[in-house]
Amino acid sequence: MVKVLVILVLAISFFTSTDAQASLFPNHDINDPNLTVEIAAKQCAKSYIHAPDKLELWCEKAYTLGHWKSLYYIGMYKGDGSRYLNELNTRIDNGEPDAINTLAWLYQSGRFVKKDISEAARLYELYLAQESNQAIVLKASTLYELATIYQELGMWEKVIIHTQYVIDNAHREGRKGLAKDLQELAKESLAKN
């Protein structure tokens, strides 16, 4: 009786995990002529965790359909982001602000490049200067990132200025709370000096 129950439990768990895996990585036809860039890009991103053996196929497909950010996943998978960096630099040369923002994030995080928060700050500032009609949410997000960089650099006045914008304009209460905490830290640090 115990053997039957163990076999039943194992069978149920196998089929349950197979169904869960299938729902996390849908079975789309990569050669479907009606395949959209959105589906290919989602398959690329999902394959990073759920189907690494299909990552290059889906990410290359997404790239050929026009989703250049798929090169990021290829770079992460292969451990070589040079192709992604080349694409970013080409797009920056063509005046695409989103590429500047992405490169700033790479320098801030140290992915594919040596971490350099001063360069990240310079690029975020350049991004903000080029985005005249930027959505408030994106600007608040970028200014928060800048505030955290200026915190690391000990540039407390800039931390206060940037966090104030986030406090006044961010849509998420969590982001506003983080900005308030960071601003308080900056004010305390200025008061000590």
Tab-separated table of C-alpha atoms in Angstrom:
chain	number	residue	atom	x	y	z
A	1	MET	CA	0.000	0.000	0.000
A	2	VAL	CA	2.816	2.428	0.855
A	3	LYS	CA	4.551	1.709	-2.477
A	4	VAL	CA	1.359	2.508	-4.360
A	5	LEU	CA	0.951	5.819	-2.513
A	6	VAL	CA	4.602	6.788	-3.112
A	7	ILE	CA	4.297	5.991	-6.829
A	8	LEU	CA	1.032	7.960	-7.015
A	9	VAL	CA	2.571	10.985	-5.271
A	10	LEU	CA	5.639	10.875	-7.547
A	11	ALA	CA	3.476	10.598	-10.659
A	12	ILE	CA	1.316	13.537	-9.582
A	13	SER	CA	4.345	15.684	-8.780
A	14	PHE	CA	5.961	14.808	-12.137
A	15	PHE	CA	2.893	15.779	-14.141
A	16	THR	CA	2.321	18.886	-12.033
A	17	SER	CA	5.895	20.091	-12.547
A	18	THR	CA	5.684	19.324	-16.272
A	19	ASP	CA	2.491	21.413	-16.540
A	20	ALA	CA	4.038	24.236	-14.516
A	21	GLN	CA	7.157	24.229	-16.689
A	22	ALA	CA	5.072	24.241	-19.868
A	23	SER	CA	3.020	27.222	-18.682
A	24	LEU	CA	6.163	29.160	-17.777
A	25	PHE	CA	7.681	28.566	-21.212
A	26	PRO	CA	4.869	28.287	-23.774
A	27	ASN	CA	5.504	26.167	-26.850
A	28	HIS	CA	5.537	28.788	-29.640
A	29	ASP	CA	6.753	27.941	-33.117
A	30	ILE	CA	9.927	29.939	-33.734
A	31	ASN	CA	9.356	29.667	-37.503
A	32	ASP	CA	5.754	30.888	-37.424
A	33	PRO	CA	5.500	33.673	-40.037
A	34	ASN	CA	3.027	35.472	-37.752
A	35	LEU	CA	5.393	35.450	-34.771
A	36	THR	CA	5.519	38.906	-33.215
A	37	VAL	CA	8.566	40.613	-31.808
A	38	GLU	CA	6.801	40.745	-28.429
A	39	ILE	CA	6.332	36.979	-28.256
A	40	ALA	CA	9.891	36.304	-29.418
A	41	ALA	CA	11.261	38.762	-26.829
A	42	LYS	CA	9.215	37.117	-24.052
A	43	GLN	CA	10.424	33.681	-25.114
A	44	CYS	CA	13.994	34.990	-25.065
A	45	ALA	CA	13.627	36.369	-21.542
A	46	LYS	CA	11.776	33.323	-20.228
A	47	SER	CA	14.279	30.923	-21.748
A	48	TYR	CA	17.024	32.410	-19.562
A	49	ILE	CA	15.500	30.591	-16.584
A	50	HIS	CA	13.074	28.035	-17.985
A	51	ALA	CA	14.751	26.786	-21.179
A	52	PRO	CA	18.436	27.781	-21.369
A	53	ASP	CA	18.987	25.308	-24.199
A	54	LYS	CA	16.652	27.458	-26.349
A	55	LEU	CA	17.955	30.847	-25.249
A	56	GLU	CA	20.213	31.588	-28.204
A	57	LEU	CA	17.578	30.528	-30.734
A	58	TRP	CA	14.855	32.688	-29.228
A	59	CYS	CA	17.076	35.656	-28.465
A	60	GLU	CA	18.563	35.670	-31.966
A	61	LYS	CA	15.040	35.459	-33.390
A	62	ALA	CA	13.898	38.369	-31.223
A	63	TYR	CA	16.955	40.353	-32.294
A	64	THR	CA	16.299	39.749	-35.987
A	65	LEU	CA	12.711	40.882	-35.442
A	66	GLY	CA	13.976	44.166	-33.969
A	67	HIS	CA	14.307	43.583	-30.222
A	68	TRP	CA	17.943	44.608	-29.697
A	69	LYS	CA	17.733	44.190	-25.905
A	70	SER	CA	17.640	40.427	-26.444
A	71	LEU	CA	21.403	40.638	-26.893
A	72	TYR	CA	21.610	41.235	-23.133
A	73	TYR	CA	20.379	37.703	-22.423
A	74	ILE	CA	22.816	36.211	-24.916
A	75	GLY	CA	25.619	38.124	-23.219
A	76	MET	CA	24.549	36.964	-19.766
A	77	TYR	CA	24.241	33.363	-20.966
A	78	LYS	CA	27.613	33.338	-22.725
A	79	GLY	CA	29.400	35.545	-20.213
A	80	ASP	CA	30.388	37.952	-22.990
A	81	GLY	CA	28.443	41.171	-23.414
A	82	SER	CA	30.617	42.656	-26.170
A	83	ARG	CA	27.937	42.278	-28.812
A	84	TYR	CA	25.392	43.979	-26.556
A	85	LEU	CA	27.833	46.798	-25.770
A	86	ASN	CA	28.555	47.291	-29.477
A	87	GLU	CA	24.826	47.542	-30.155
A	88	LEU	CA	24.417	50.062	-27.325
A	89	ASN	CA	27.276	52.215	-28.591
A	90	THR	CA	25.886	52.171	-32.137
A	91	ARG	CA	22.506	53.241	-30.825
A	92	ILE	CA	24.073	55.964	-28.668
A	93	ASP	CA	25.912	57.241	-31.756
A	94	ASN	CA	22.510	57.350	-33.484
A	95	GLY	CA	21.106	59.476	-30.648
A	96	GLU	CA	18.889	56.933	-28.891
A	97	PRO	CA	18.390	58.071	-25.268
A	98	ASP	CA	17.249	54.624	-24.092
A	99	ALA	CA	20.663	53.225	-25.013
A	100	ILE	CA	22.359	55.899	-22.884
A	101	ASN	CA	20.149	54.998	-19.928
A	102	THR	CA	20.926	51.304	-20.388
A	103	LEU	CA	24.674	51.909	-20.587
A	104	ALA	CA	24.469	54.007	-17.416
A	105	TRP	CA	22.801	51.085	-15.657
A	106	LEU	CA	25.548	48.731	-16.869
A	107	TYR	CA	28.242	51.008	-15.443
A	108	GLN	CA	26.288	51.346	-12.206
A	109	SER	CA	25.917	47.576	-11.819
A	110	GLY	CA	29.242	46.505	-13.309
A	111	ARG	CA	27.653	44.185	-15.873
A	112	PHE	CA	29.785	43.677	-19.005
A	113	VAL	CA	31.909	46.708	-18.011
A	114	LYS	CA	34.060	47.614	-15.053
A	115	LYS	CA	31.827	49.222	-12.426
A	116	ASP	CA	32.260	52.982	-12.591
A	117	ILE	CA	29.654	54.994	-10.710
A	118	SER	CA	31.095	58.311	-11.883
A	119	GLU	CA	30.609	57.243	-15.496
A	120	ALA	CA	27.135	55.952	-14.613
A	121	ALA	CA	26.254	59.351	-13.126
A	122	ARG	CA	27.598	61.152	-16.204
A	123	LEU	CA	25.535	58.945	-18.499
A	124	TYR	CA	22.357	59.324	-16.424
A	125	GLU	CA	22.808	63.115	-16.530
A	126	LEU	CA	23.321	62.927	-20.306
A	127	TYR	CA	20.190	60.791	-20.607
A	128	LEU	CA	18.126	63.286	-18.628
A	129	ALA	CA	19.444	66.170	-20.736
A	130	GLN	CA	18.392	64.425	-23.973
A	131	GLU	CA	14.938	63.440	-22.845
A	132	SER	CA	12.977	66.678	-23.167
A	133	ASN	CA	9.565	64.983	-23.202
A	134	GLN	CA	10.431	62.236	-20.769
A	135	ALA	CA	7.622	60.739	-18.709
A	136	ILE	CA	7.666	61.810	-15.057
A	137	VAL	CA	7.844	58.170	-13.909
A	138	LEU	CA	10.999	57.503	-15.959
A	139	LYS	CA	12.572	60.748	-14.830
A	140	ALA	CA	11.816	59.953	-11.174
A	141	SER	CA	13.330	56.495	-11.586
A	142	THR	CA	16.482	57.881	-13.212
A	143	LEU	CA	16.840	60.616	-10.603
A	144	TYR	CA	16.527	58.033	-7.843
A	145	GLU	CA	19.339	56.007	-9.439
A	146	LEU	CA	21.408	59.189	-9.615
A	147	ALA	CA	20.679	59.932	-5.966
A	148	THR	CA	21.999	56.495	-4.948
A	149	ILE	CA	25.154	57.094	-6.999
A	150	TYR	CA	25.647	60.539	-5.454
A	151	GLN	CA	25.199	58.915	-2.044
A	152	GLU	CA	28.126	56.586	-2.832
A	153	LEU	CA	30.159	59.582	-3.994
A	154	GLY	CA	29.253	61.594	-0.876
A	155	MET	CA	27.638	64.369	-2.938
A	156	TRP	CA	24.871	65.042	-0.423
A	157	GLU	CA	23.465	68.246	-1.937
A	158	LYS	CA	22.736	66.393	-5.178
A	159	VAL	CA	21.196	63.533	-3.229
A	160	ILE	CA	18.778	65.983	-1.623
A	161	ILE	CA	17.874	67.655	-4.936
A	162	HIS	CA	17.245	64.381	-6.771
A	163	THR	CA	15.363	62.682	-3.957
A	164	GLN	CA	13.085	65.709	-3.635
A	165	TYR	CA	12.025	65.274	-7.246
A	166	VAL	CA	11.302	61.590	-6.569
A	167	ILE	CA	9.321	62.432	-3.420
A	168	ASP	CA	7.267	64.999	-5.339
A	169	ASN	CA	6.690	62.979	-8.517
A	170	ALA	CA	7.088	59.219	-8.061
A	171	HIS	CA	3.899	57.206	-8.421
A	172	ARG	CA	4.950	54.349	-6.153
A	173	GLU	CA	4.807	54.922	-2.415
A	174	GLY	CA	7.681	52.493	-1.885
A	175	ARG	CA	9.955	54.559	-4.119
A	176	LYS	CA	8.886	57.747	-2.328
A	177	GLY	CA	9.663	56.119	1.026
A	178	LEU	CA	13.123	55.060	-0.122
A	179	ALA	CA	13.756	58.575	-1.420
A	180	LYS	CA	12.676	60.107	1.897
A	181	ASP	CA	15.005	57.776	3.819
A	182	LEU	CA	17.897	58.587	1.494
A	183	GLN	CA	17.179	62.304	1.786
A	184	GLU	CA	17.212	62.089	5.595
A	185	LEU	CA	20.563	60.306	5.451
A	186	ALA	CA	21.906	63.058	3.197
A	187	LYS	CA	20.666	65.805	5.527
A	188	GLU	CA	22.211	64.074	8.539
A	189	SER	CA	25.517	63.684	6.701
A	190	LEU	CA	25.526	67.373	5.725
A	191	ALA	CA	24.729	68.391	9.308
A	192	LYS	CA	27.738	66.414	10.581
A	193	ASN	CA	30.105	68.185	8.207
